[in-house]
Amino acid sequence: MSENGVASGRIAFLGLGHMGAPMAANLVKAGKKVIGFDPFPAAAEAARALGVEVAGSAAEAAEGAAVVLTMLQTGQQVLDVYRGGEGNPGLLANATPGTLFLDCSTINVAEAREAAETAVRAGHRFVDAPVSGGVVGAEAATLTFMVGGEDQDFAEVEPLLGFMGKRIVPCGGHGLGQAAKVCNNMILGVSMIAVSEAFVLGEKLGLTHEALFDVAAHASGQCWALTTNCPVPGPVPTSPANRDYQPGFAGTLMAKDLRLALQAIEQTGVAAQMGPLASRIYDEFAAGDGARRDFSGIITDIRDRSSQD
């Protein structure tokens, strides 16, 4: 597939959830021909309302596409869509030779590399490009893409990603986009717990939220979890804390990403302690109210447990 084919060809967009629908809509706004699909009718209808043409099946959406973009929940779903199953040959078998398969899901590194190997063996190309920035970033086209793949494929897909995001970072070969995402979100999960614990400690010591924020935001405690996604209402008016922790980036998604980090830690033998601890904390949070709340709502869990001491 030529560079012109990727730049001007039709895009199949599979997965039209809270992130996928606005991403697909931004491609449509950029003048791209996008055919989407989602097995959940409500998601498909929401995407249609944003101007995305919706097909009746993944195969229908992908037929003749220059780019097949997936935004799915798990690596197994990505592999299943690619390979198919009994009575379903899968997208790799039906795609035009040289089709670019672009996976923007967040999956583990091993699954991303398996997807790449499977696509390449079938005569296609593969790029993993997980995102950071949440629903707000997807709607505003300000996402960060962490990209793993061949240099030529990155060069061809970069303009396309630019319609959905503000920062596109080449991270190396296949799977390394996912590696960067896993490492980044482990930092985010650990730092959100630390920031939340600090605010609860400040409350116990008599500090106002504003005083602690004004100090930490301009001192060595400064971080994204504090200055952009502050877990208490007031200091950052756009943070989910001002909307009763409506996500945003849900606690279940943080728990999932930290489990991916934990898998990578175990596979590589890294002597990590904070990442596994954060994974356990968010697993517990996501098993309760955190399933419906932004991940910054972890502060409410810390506060509740502290009040019992």
PDB file of C-alpha atoms in Angstrom:
ATOM      1  CA  MET A   1       0.000   0.000   0.000  1.00  0.00           C
ATOM      2  CA  SER A   2       1.518   3.321  -1.032  1.00  0.00           C
ATOM      3  CA  GLU A   3       1.817   6.345   1.200  1.00  0.00           C
ATOM      4  CA  ASN A   4      -0.911   7.955  -0.864  1.00  0.00           C
ATOM      5  CA  GLY A   5      -3.116   4.903  -0.226  1.00  0.00           C
ATOM      6  CA  VAL A   6      -2.807   5.261   3.547  1.00  0.00           C
ATOM      7  CA  ALA A   7      -3.247   9.025   3.395  1.00  0.00           C
ATOM      8  CA  SER A   8      -6.278   9.016   1.115  1.00  0.00           C
ATOM      9  CA  GLY A   9      -7.756   5.526   1.408  1.00  0.00           C
ATOM     10  CA  ARG A  10     -10.748   4.368   3.397  1.00  0.00           C
ATOM     11  CA  ILE A  11     -10.379   3.699   7.113  1.00  0.00           C
ATOM     12  CA  ALA A  12     -12.162   0.911   8.957  1.00  0.00           C
ATOM     13  CA  PHE A  13     -12.602   1.878  12.601  1.00  0.00           C
ATOM     14  CA  LEU A  14     -13.467  -1.078  14.831  1.00  0.00           C
ATOM     15  CA  GLY A  15     -14.486  -0.200  18.392  1.00  0.00           C
ATOM     16  CA  LEU A  16     -16.683   2.880  18.829  1.00  0.00           C
ATOM     17  CA  GLY A  17     -16.759   3.219  22.599  1.00  0.00           C
ATOM     18  CA  HIS A  18     -16.111   6.291  24.730  1.00  0.00           C
ATOM     19  CA  MET A  19     -12.660   6.729  23.150  1.00  0.00           C
ATOM     20  CA  GLY A  20     -13.213   5.256  19.708  1.00  0.00           C
ATOM     21  CA  ALA A  21     -16.306   7.240  18.718  1.00  0.00           C
ATOM     22  CA  PRO A  22     -14.772  10.720  19.127  1.00  0.00           C
ATOM     23  CA  MET A  23     -11.512   9.536  17.545  1.00  0.00           C
ATOM     24  CA  ALA A  24     -13.408   8.273  14.504  1.00  0.00           C
ATOM     25  CA  ALA A  25     -15.428  11.493  14.422  1.00  0.00           C
ATOM     26  CA  ASN A  26     -12.231  13.555  14.306  1.00  0.00           C
ATOM     27  CA  LEU A  27     -11.060  11.555  11.285  1.00  0.00           C
ATOM     28  CA  VAL A  28     -14.381  12.311   9.596  1.00  0.00           C
ATOM     29  CA  LYS A  29     -13.980  16.010  10.415  1.00  0.00           C
ATOM     30  CA  ALA A  30     -10.560  15.864   8.761  1.00  0.00           C
ATOM     31  CA  GLY A  31     -12.216  14.704   5.550  1.00  0.00           C
ATOM     32  CA  LYS A  32     -11.372  11.017   5.828  1.00  0.00           C
ATOM     33  CA  LYS A  33     -13.697   8.288   4.643  1.00  0.00           C
ATOM     34  CA  VAL A  34     -14.393   6.255   7.787  1.00  0.00           C
ATOM     35  CA  ILE A  35     -16.565   3.154   8.113  1.00  0.00           C
ATOM     36  CA  GLY A  36     -17.004   2.137  11.740  1.00  0.00           C
ATOM     37  CA  PHE A  37     -18.320  -0.901  13.549  1.00  0.00           C
ATOM     38  CA  ASP A  38     -19.179  -1.758  17.132  1.00  0.00           C
ATOM     39  CA  PRO A  39     -21.139  -4.840  18.270  1.00  0.00           C
ATOM     40  CA  PHE A  40     -23.034  -2.751  20.836  1.00  0.00           C
ATOM     41  CA  PRO A  41     -25.934  -0.905  19.157  1.00  0.00           C
ATOM     42  CA  ALA A  42     -25.829   2.029  21.592  1.00  0.00           C
ATOM     43  CA  ALA A  43     -22.158   2.662  20.827  1.00  0.00           C
ATOM     44  CA  ALA A  44     -22.777   2.393  17.093  1.00  0.00           C
ATOM     45  CA  GLU A  45     -25.667   4.849  17.290  1.00  0.00           C
ATOM     46  CA  ALA A  46     -23.630   7.317  19.361  1.00  0.00           C
ATOM     47  CA  ALA A  47     -20.879   7.229  16.738  1.00  0.00           C
ATOM     48  CA  ARG A  48     -23.415   7.670  13.937  1.00  0.00           C
ATOM     49  CA  ALA A  49     -24.701  10.764  15.718  1.00  0.00           C
ATOM     50  CA  LEU A  50     -21.151  12.148  15.542  1.00  0.00           C
ATOM     51  CA  GLY A  51     -21.112  11.730  11.761  1.00  0.00           C
ATOM     52  CA  VAL A  52     -19.431   8.315  11.495  1.00  0.00           C
ATOM     53  CA  GLU A  53     -20.824   5.919   8.891  1.00  0.00           C
ATOM     54  CA  VAL A  54     -21.482   2.588  10.618  1.00  0.00           C
ATOM     55  CA  ALA A  55     -21.390  -0.856   9.007  1.00  0.00           C
ATOM     56  CA  GLY A  56     -23.276  -3.970  10.056  1.00  0.00           C
ATOM     57  CA  SER A  57     -20.163  -6.061  10.724  1.00  0.00           C
ATOM     58  CA  ALA A  58     -16.408  -5.788  11.168  1.00  0.00           C
ATOM     59  CA  ALA A  59     -15.871  -7.536   7.833  1.00  0.00           C
ATOM     60  CA  GLU A  60     -18.156  -5.067   6.067  1.00  0.00           C
ATOM     61  CA  ALA A  61     -16.364  -2.108   7.612  1.00  0.00           C
ATOM     62  CA  ALA A  62     -12.929  -3.461   6.671  1.00  0.00           C
ATOM     63  CA  GLU A  63     -13.710  -4.486   3.107  1.00  0.00           C
ATOM     64  CA  GLY A  64     -11.343  -2.633   0.785  1.00  0.00           C
ATOM     65  CA  ALA A  65      -9.960  -0.427   3.570  1.00  0.00           C
ATOM     66  CA  ALA A  66      -6.432   0.964   3.333  1.00  0.00           C
ATOM     67  CA  VAL A  67      -6.215   1.109   7.136  1.00  0.00           C
ATOM     68  CA  VAL A  68      -7.946  -1.129   9.669  1.00  0.00           C
ATOM     69  CA  LEU A  69      -7.894   0.676  13.030  1.00  0.00           C
ATOM     70  CA  THR A  70      -8.868  -1.251  16.159  1.00  0.00           C
ATOM     71  CA  MET A  71      -9.785   0.325  19.493  1.00  0.00           C
ATOM     72  CA  LEU A  72     -10.766  -2.713  21.554  1.00  0.00           C
ATOM     73  CA  GLN A  73     -10.699  -3.712  25.213  1.00  0.00           C
ATOM     74  CA  THR A  74      -8.304  -6.682  25.207  1.00  0.00           C
ATOM     75  CA  GLY A  75      -5.478  -8.190  23.241  1.00  0.00           C
ATOM     76  CA  GLN A  76      -7.471 -11.373  22.746  1.00  0.00           C
ATOM     77  CA  GLN A  77     -10.214  -9.374  21.059  1.00  0.00           C
ATOM     78  CA  VAL A  78      -7.655  -7.870  18.688  1.00  0.00           C
ATOM     79  CA  LEU A  79      -6.228 -11.302  17.841  1.00  0.00           C
ATOM     80  CA  ASP A  80      -9.701 -12.795  17.395  1.00  0.00           C
ATOM     81  CA  VAL A  81     -10.752 -10.033  14.996  1.00  0.00           C
ATOM     82  CA  TYR A  82      -7.553 -10.514  13.006  1.00  0.00           C
ATOM     83  CA  ARG A  83      -7.612 -14.318  12.883  1.00  0.00           C
ATOM     84  CA  GLY A  84     -11.302 -15.074  12.987  1.00  0.00           C
ATOM     85  CA  GLY A  85     -12.714 -18.352  14.197  1.00  0.00           C
ATOM     86  CA  GLU A  86     -14.909 -21.223  13.126  1.00  0.00           C
ATOM     87  CA  GLY A  87     -16.874 -20.098  10.093  1.00  0.00           C
ATOM     88  CA  ASN A  88     -15.198 -16.681  10.180  1.00  0.00           C
ATOM     89  CA  PRO A  89     -11.910 -16.293   8.289  1.00  0.00           C
ATOM     90  CA  GLY A  90     -10.992 -13.045  10.065  1.00  0.00           C
ATOM     91  CA  LEU A  91      -9.905  -9.705   8.715  1.00  0.00           C
ATOM     92  CA  LEU A  92      -6.345 -10.671   7.828  1.00  0.00           C
ATOM     93  CA  ALA A  93      -7.565 -13.304   5.397  1.00  0.00           C
ATOM     94  CA  ASN A  94      -9.960 -10.948   3.620  1.00  0.00           C
ATOM     95  CA  ALA A  95      -7.895  -7.749   3.574  1.00  0.00           C
ATOM     96  CA  THR A  96      -6.176  -6.417   0.475  1.00  0.00           C
ATOM     97  CA  PRO A  97      -2.457  -7.375   0.555  1.00  0.00           C
ATOM     98  CA  GLY A  98      -0.366  -4.714   2.277  1.00  0.00           C
ATOM     99  CA  THR A  99      -3.231  -3.318   4.361  1.00  0.00           C
ATOM    100  CA  LEU A 100      -2.024  -1.345   7.355  1.00  0.00           C
ATOM    101  CA  PHE A 101      -3.442  -2.738  10.605  1.00  0.00           C
ATOM    102  CA  LEU A 102      -3.301   0.010  13.226  1.00  0.00           C
ATOM    103  CA  ASP A 103      -4.097  -1.047  16.786  1.00  0.00           C
ATOM    104  CA  CYS A 104      -4.812   1.776  19.235  1.00  0.00           C
ATOM    105  CA  SER A 105      -6.044  -0.536  22.001  1.00  0.00           C
ATOM    106  CA  THR A 106      -4.117  -0.891  25.247  1.00  0.00           C
ATOM    107  CA  ILE A 107      -2.949  -4.508  25.400  1.00  0.00           C
ATOM    108  CA  ASN A 108       0.109  -6.292  26.728  1.00  0.00           C
ATOM    109  CA  VAL A 109       3.409  -6.182  24.864  1.00  0.00           C
ATOM    110  CA  ALA A 110       3.433  -9.886  24.060  1.00  0.00           C
ATOM    111  CA  GLU A 111      -0.052  -9.698  22.512  1.00  0.00           C
ATOM    112  CA  ALA A 112       0.945  -6.670  20.433  1.00  0.00           C
ATOM    113  CA  ARG A 113       3.975  -8.516  19.084  1.00  0.00           C
ATOM    114  CA  GLU A 114       1.857 -11.589  18.373  1.00  0.00           C
ATOM    115  CA  ALA A 115      -0.645  -9.421  16.486  1.00  0.00           C
ATOM    116  CA  ALA A 116       2.217  -7.880  14.492  1.00  0.00           C
ATOM    117  CA  GLU A 117       3.717 -11.264  13.610  1.00  0.00           C
ATOM    118  CA  THR A 118       0.309 -12.597  12.590  1.00  0.00           C
ATOM    119  CA  ALA A 119      -0.427  -9.590  10.386  1.00  0.00           C
ATOM    120  CA  VAL A 120       2.982  -9.628   8.712  1.00  0.00           C
ATOM    121  CA  ARG A 121       2.777 -13.382   8.013  1.00  0.00           C
ATOM    122  CA  ALA A 122      -0.557 -12.733   6.299  1.00  0.00           C
ATOM    123  CA  GLY A 123       1.067 -10.168   3.986  1.00  0.00           C
ATOM    124  CA  HIS A 124       0.047  -7.008   5.782  1.00  0.00           C
ATOM    125  CA  ARG A 125       1.630  -4.350   7.979  1.00  0.00           C
ATOM    126  CA  PHE A 126       1.087  -3.577  11.642  1.00  0.00           C
ATOM    127  CA  VAL A 127       1.542  -0.591  13.941  1.00  0.00           C
ATOM    128  CA  ASP A 128       0.684  -0.482  17.652  1.00  0.00           C
ATOM    129  CA  ALA A 129      -0.295   3.015  18.774  1.00  0.00           C
ATOM    130  CA  PRO A 130      -1.946   3.082  22.214  1.00  0.00           C
ATOM    131  CA  VAL A 131      -3.126   6.459  23.445  1.00  0.00           C
ATOM    132  CA  SER A 132      -2.969   8.655  26.507  1.00  0.00           C
ATOM    133  CA  GLY A 133      -5.285  11.567  27.230  1.00  0.00           C
ATOM    134  CA  GLY A 134      -8.631  10.003  28.085  1.00  0.00           C
ATOM    135  CA  VAL A 135     -12.048  10.864  26.719  1.00  0.00           C
ATOM    136  CA  VAL A 136     -11.348  14.600  26.957  1.00  0.00           C
ATOM    137  CA  GLY A 137      -8.264  14.171  24.783  1.00  0.00           C
ATOM    138  CA  ALA A 138     -10.149  11.969  22.330  1.00  0.00           C
ATOM    139  CA  GLU A 139     -12.887  14.581  21.936  1.00  0.00           C
ATOM    140  CA  ALA A 140     -10.447  17.479  21.592  1.00  0.00           C
ATOM    141  CA  ALA A 141      -8.036  15.586  19.291  1.00  0.00           C
ATOM    142  CA  THR A 142      -5.204  16.196  21.759  1.00  0.00           C
ATOM    143  CA  LEU A 143      -4.260  12.569  22.460  1.00  0.00           C
ATOM    144  CA  THR A 144      -0.697  11.353  22.770  1.00  0.00           C
ATOM    145  CA  PHE A 145       0.080   8.303  20.622  1.00  0.00           C
ATOM    146  CA  MET A 146       2.932   5.968  21.560  1.00  0.00           C
ATOM    147  CA  VAL A 147       3.851   4.171  18.355  1.00  0.00           C
ATOM    148  CA  GLY A 148       5.595   0.870  17.727  1.00  0.00           C
ATOM    149  CA  GLY A 149       6.350  -0.354  14.206  1.00  0.00           C
ATOM    150  CA  GLU A 150       8.618  -0.132  11.178  1.00  0.00           C
ATOM    151  CA  ASP A 151       9.983   3.319  10.314  1.00  0.00           C
ATOM    152  CA  GLN A 152       8.230   3.445   6.930  1.00  0.00           C
ATOM    153  CA  ASP A 153       4.909   2.451   8.461  1.00  0.00           C
ATOM    154  CA  PHE A 154       5.295   5.100  11.152  1.00  0.00           C
ATOM    155  CA  ALA A 155       5.976   7.743   8.500  1.00  0.00           C
ATOM    156  CA  GLU A 156       2.810   6.774   6.644  1.00  0.00           C
ATOM    157  CA  VAL A 157       0.532   6.601   9.661  1.00  0.00           C
ATOM    158  CA  GLU A 158       1.824   9.706  11.462  1.00  0.00           C
ATOM    159  CA  PRO A 159      -0.341  12.200   9.523  1.00  0.00           C
ATOM    160  CA  LEU A 160      -3.409  10.075  10.208  1.00  0.00           C
ATOM    161  CA  LEU A 161      -2.695  10.000  13.927  1.00  0.00           C
ATOM    162  CA  GLY A 162      -2.229  13.754  13.806  1.00  0.00           C
ATOM    163  CA  PHE A 163      -5.942  14.208  13.086  1.00  0.00           C
ATOM    164  CA  MET A 164      -6.728  12.510  16.416  1.00  0.00           C
ATOM    165  CA  GLY A 165      -3.867  13.669  18.609  1.00  0.00           C
ATOM    166  CA  LYS A 166      -1.403  16.416  19.362  1.00  0.00           C
ATOM    167  CA  ARG A 167       1.709  14.373  20.112  1.00  0.00           C
ATOM    168  CA  ILE A 168       2.875  11.289  18.201  1.00  0.00           C
ATOM    169  CA  VAL A 169       5.948   9.591  19.642  1.00  0.00           C
ATOM    170  CA  PRO A 170       7.864   6.847  17.776  1.00  0.00           C
ATOM    171  CA  CYS A 171       8.975   4.328  20.407  1.00  0.00           C
ATOM    172  CA  GLY A 172      10.711   1.689  18.283  1.00  0.00           C
ATOM    173  CA  GLY A 173       9.689  -1.655  16.820  1.00  0.00           C
ATOM    174  CA  HIS A 174       6.522  -3.696  17.150  1.00  0.00           C
ATOM    175  CA  GLY A 175       5.151  -3.757  20.691  1.00  0.00           C
ATOM    176  CA  LEU A 176       7.204  -0.848  21.968  1.00  0.00           C
ATOM    177  CA  GLY A 177       4.278   1.555  21.766  1.00  0.00           C
ATOM    178  CA  GLN A 178       2.524  -0.717  24.238  1.00  0.00           C
ATOM    179  CA  ALA A 179       5.709  -0.884  26.340  1.00  0.00           C
ATOM    180  CA  ALA A 180       5.753   2.911  26.605  1.00  0.00           C
ATOM    181  CA  LYS A 181       2.043   2.988  27.528  1.00  0.00           C
ATOM    182  CA  VAL A 182       2.505   0.379  30.255  1.00  0.00           C
ATOM    183  CA  CYS A 183       5.434   2.255  31.798  1.00  0.00           C
ATOM    184  CA  ASN A 184       3.677   5.629  31.577  1.00  0.00           C
ATOM    185  CA  ASN A 185       0.490   4.403  33.214  1.00  0.00           C
ATOM    186  CA  MET A 186       2.378   2.673  35.987  1.00  0.00           C
ATOM    187  CA  ILE A 187       3.912   6.060  36.794  1.00  0.00           C
ATOM    188  CA  LEU A 188       0.441   7.630  36.640  1.00  0.00           C
ATOM    189  CA  GLY A 189      -1.199   5.051  38.907  1.00  0.00           C
ATOM    190  CA  VAL A 190       1.552   5.230  41.518  1.00  0.00           C
ATOM    191  CA  SER A 191       1.637   9.030  41.463  1.00  0.00           C
ATOM    192  CA  MET A 192      -2.157   9.370  41.790  1.00  0.00           C
ATOM    193  CA  ILE A 193      -2.083   7.193  44.906  1.00  0.00           C
ATOM    194  CA  ALA A 194       0.788   9.269  46.341  1.00  0.00           C
ATOM    195  CA  VAL A 195      -0.961  12.575  45.601  1.00  0.00           C
ATOM    196  CA  SER A 196      -4.220  11.302  47.087  1.00  0.00           C
ATOM    197  CA  GLU A 197      -2.503  10.044  50.237  1.00  0.00           C
ATOM    198  CA  ALA A 198      -0.780  13.411  50.609  1.00  0.00           C
ATOM    199  CA  PHE A 199      -4.089  15.294  50.427  1.00  0.00           C
ATOM    200  CA  VAL A 200      -5.697  13.014  53.020  1.00  0.00           C
ATOM    201  CA  LEU A 201      -2.647  13.444  55.247  1.00  0.00           C
ATOM    202  CA  GLY A 202      -2.890  17.213  54.760  1.00  0.00           C
ATOM    203  CA  GLU A 203      -6.546  17.114  55.809  1.00  0.00           C
ATOM    204  CA  LYS A 204      -5.639  15.234  58.985  1.00  0.00           C
ATOM    205  CA  LEU A 205      -2.909  17.786  59.737  1.00  0.00           C
ATOM    206  CA  GLY A 206      -5.184  20.777  59.171  1.00  0.00           C
ATOM    207  CA  LEU A 207      -3.930  21.916  55.750  1.00  0.00           C
ATOM    208  CA  THR A 208      -6.440  23.277  53.271  1.00  0.00           C
ATOM    209  CA  HIS A 209      -6.508  21.726  49.830  1.00  0.00           C
ATOM    210  CA  GLU A 210      -5.588  25.074  48.301  1.00  0.00           C
ATOM    211  CA  ALA A 211      -2.535  25.530  50.517  1.00  0.00           C
ATOM    212  CA  LEU A 212      -1.155  22.064  49.770  1.00  0.00           C
ATOM    213  CA  PHE A 213      -1.852  22.463  46.058  1.00  0.00           C
ATOM    214  CA  ASP A 214      -0.166  25.872  45.893  1.00  0.00           C
ATOM    215  CA  VAL A 215       2.959  24.456  47.529  1.00  0.00           C
ATOM    216  CA  ALA A 216       3.203  21.093  45.756  1.00  0.00           C
ATOM    217  CA  ALA A 217       2.242  22.430  42.308  1.00  0.00           C
ATOM    218  CA  HIS A 218       5.278  24.741  42.408  1.00  0.00           C
ATOM    219  CA  ALA A 219       7.684  22.491  44.267  1.00  0.00           C
ATOM    220  CA  SER A 220       9.180  19.030  43.925  1.00  0.00           C
ATOM    221  CA  GLY A 221       5.793  17.315  44.294  1.00  0.00           C
ATOM    222  CA  GLN A 222       4.591  18.702  40.969  1.00  0.00           C
ATOM    223  CA  CYS A 223       3.151  16.028  38.613  1.00  0.00           C
ATOM    224  CA  TRP A 224       0.269  15.462  36.182  1.00  0.00           C
ATOM    225  CA  ALA A 225      -1.821  13.685  38.840  1.00  0.00           C
ATOM    226  CA  LEU A 226      -1.666  16.894  40.885  1.00  0.00           C
ATOM    227  CA  THR A 227      -1.821  19.745  38.388  1.00  0.00           C
ATOM    228  CA  THR A 228      -4.138  18.278  35.711  1.00  0.00           C
ATOM    229  CA  ASN A 229      -6.175  15.535  37.388  1.00  0.00           C
ATOM    230  CA  CYS A 230      -6.133  16.859  40.947  1.00  0.00           C
ATOM    231  CA  PRO A 231      -8.080  14.428  43.189  1.00  0.00           C
ATOM    232  CA  VAL A 232      -9.779  17.145  45.263  1.00  0.00           C
ATOM    233  CA  PRO A 233     -12.301  19.703  43.964  1.00  0.00           C
ATOM    234  CA  GLY A 234     -11.314  23.332  43.634  1.00  0.00           C
ATOM    235  CA  PRO A 235      -7.650  23.783  42.688  1.00  0.00           C
ATOM    236  CA  VAL A 236      -8.061  22.429  39.119  1.00  0.00           C
ATOM    237  CA  PRO A 237     -11.609  23.259  37.948  1.00  0.00           C
ATOM    238  CA  THR A 238     -11.478  20.829  34.993  1.00  0.00           C
ATOM    239  CA  SER A 239     -10.504  17.769  37.054  1.00  0.00           C
ATOM    240  CA  PRO A 240     -13.074  14.970  37.588  1.00  0.00           C
ATOM    241  CA  ALA A 241     -13.082  15.726  41.330  1.00  0.00           C
ATOM    242  CA  ASN A 242     -15.337  18.687  40.489  1.00  0.00           C
ATOM    243  CA  ARG A 243     -17.860  16.331  38.810  1.00  0.00           C
ATOM    244  CA  ASP A 244     -18.165  13.798  41.636  1.00  0.00           C
ATOM    245  CA  TYR A 245     -15.386  11.777  39.955  1.00  0.00           C
ATOM    246  CA  GLN A 246     -17.252  11.043  36.754  1.00  0.00           C
ATOM    247  CA  PRO A 247     -14.649   9.598  34.368  1.00  0.00           C
ATOM    248  CA  GLY A 248     -12.433  10.685  32.744  1.00  0.00           C
ATOM    249  CA  PHE A 249     -10.327   7.642  32.965  1.00  0.00           C
ATOM    250  CA  ALA A 250     -12.226   5.067  34.960  1.00  0.00           C
ATOM    251  CA  GLY A 251     -10.811   3.109  37.869  1.00  0.00           C
ATOM    252  CA  THR A 252     -11.426  -0.119  35.957  1.00  0.00           C
ATOM    253  CA  LEU A 253      -9.184   1.085  33.126  1.00  0.00           C
ATOM    254  CA  MET A 254      -6.386   2.019  35.516  1.00  0.00           C
ATOM    255  CA  ALA A 255      -6.712  -1.384  37.174  1.00  0.00           C
ATOM    256  CA  LYS A 256      -6.463  -3.023  33.753  1.00  0.00           C
ATOM    257  CA  ASP A 257      -3.386  -1.014  32.746  1.00  0.00           C
ATOM    258  CA  LEU A 258      -1.648  -1.768  36.022  1.00  0.00           C
ATOM    259  CA  ARG A 259      -2.320  -5.472  35.533  1.00  0.00           C
ATOM    260  CA  LEU A 260      -0.611  -5.159  32.144  1.00  0.00           C
ATOM    261  CA  ALA A 261       2.331  -3.491  33.899  1.00  0.00           C
ATOM    262  CA  LEU A 262       2.369  -6.297  36.461  1.00  0.00           C
ATOM    263  CA  GLN A 263       2.487  -8.896  33.673  1.00  0.00           C
ATOM    264  CA  ALA A 264       5.443  -7.088  32.115  1.00  0.00           C
ATOM    265  CA  ILE A 265       7.195  -6.851  35.486  1.00  0.00           C
ATOM    266  CA  GLU A 266       6.777 -10.579  36.049  1.00  0.00           C
ATOM    267  CA  GLN A 267       7.917 -11.446  32.513  1.00  0.00           C
ATOM    268  CA  THR A 268      11.044  -9.287  32.737  1.00  0.00           C
ATOM    269  CA  GLY A 269      11.987  -9.994  36.347  1.00  0.00           C
ATOM    270  CA  VAL A 270      12.156  -6.315  37.316  1.00  0.00           C
ATOM    271  CA  ALA A 271      12.436  -5.878  41.097  1.00  0.00           C
ATOM    272  CA  ALA A 272       9.484  -3.475  41.211  1.00  0.00           C
ATOM    273  CA  GLN A 273       7.514  -2.855  44.390  1.00  0.00           C
ATOM    274  CA  MET A 274       5.420   0.263  43.828  1.00  0.00           C
ATOM    275  CA  GLY A 275       3.861  -0.925  40.568  1.00  0.00           C
ATOM    276  CA  PRO A 276       2.576  -4.231  41.987  1.00  0.00           C
ATOM    277  CA  LEU A 277       1.296  -2.435  45.108  1.00  0.00           C
ATOM    278  CA  ALA A 278      -0.554   0.122  42.984  1.00  0.00           C
ATOM    279  CA  SER A 279      -2.040  -2.731  40.957  1.00  0.00           C
ATOM    280  CA  ARG A 280      -3.468  -4.358  44.094  1.00  0.00           C
ATOM    281  CA  ILE A 281      -4.860  -1.031  45.343  1.00  0.00           C
ATOM    282  CA  TYR A 282      -6.623  -0.279  42.055  1.00  0.00           C
ATOM    283  CA  ASP A 283      -7.932  -3.834  41.715  1.00  0.00           C
ATOM    284  CA  GLU A 284      -9.692  -3.371  45.066  1.00  0.00           C
ATOM    285  CA  PHE A 285     -10.951   0.084  44.061  1.00  0.00           C
ATOM    286  CA  ALA A 286     -12.277  -1.154  40.710  1.00  0.00           C
ATOM    287  CA  ALA A 287     -14.111  -4.018  42.406  1.00  0.00           C
ATOM    288  CA  GLY A 288     -16.331  -1.462  44.180  1.00  0.00           C
ATOM    289  CA  ASP A 289     -17.374   2.116  43.449  1.00  0.00           C
ATOM    290  CA  GLY A 290     -14.225   2.656  41.412  1.00  0.00           C
ATOM    291  CA  ALA A 291     -15.797   0.748  38.536  1.00  0.00           C
ATOM    292  CA  ARG A 292     -17.974   3.807  37.864  1.00  0.00           C
ATOM    293  CA  ARG A 293     -15.626   6.569  39.002  1.00  0.00           C
ATOM    294  CA  ASP A 294     -12.542   8.301  37.693  1.00  0.00           C
ATOM    295  CA  PHE A 295      -9.302   6.751  38.877  1.00  0.00           C
ATOM    296  CA  SER A 296      -8.606   9.920  40.895  1.00  0.00           C
ATOM    297  CA  GLY A 297     -11.539   8.849  43.065  1.00  0.00           C
ATOM    298  CA  ILE A 298      -9.042   6.552  44.805  1.00  0.00           C
ATOM    299  CA  ILE A 299      -8.762   9.425  47.302  1.00  0.00           C
ATOM    300  CA  THR A 300     -12.253   8.646  48.583  1.00  0.00           C
ATOM    301  CA  ASP A 301     -11.203   5.079  49.310  1.00  0.00           C
ATOM    302  CA  ILE A 302      -8.079   6.281  51.135  1.00  0.00           C
ATOM    303  CA  ARG A 303     -10.145   8.803  53.099  1.00  0.00           C
ATOM    304  CA  ASP A 304     -12.782   6.215  54.042  1.00  0.00           C
ATOM    305  CA  ARG A 305     -10.192   3.752  55.265  1.00  0.00           C
ATOM    306  CA  SER A 306      -8.342   6.475  57.153  1.00  0.00           C
ATOM    307  CA  SER A 307     -11.474   7.518  59.046  1.00  0.00           C
ATOM    308  CA  GLN A 308     -11.767   4.007  60.415  1.00  0.00           C
ATOM    309  CA  ASP A 309      -8.322   4.047  62.012  1.00  0.00           C
TER     310      ASP A 309
END
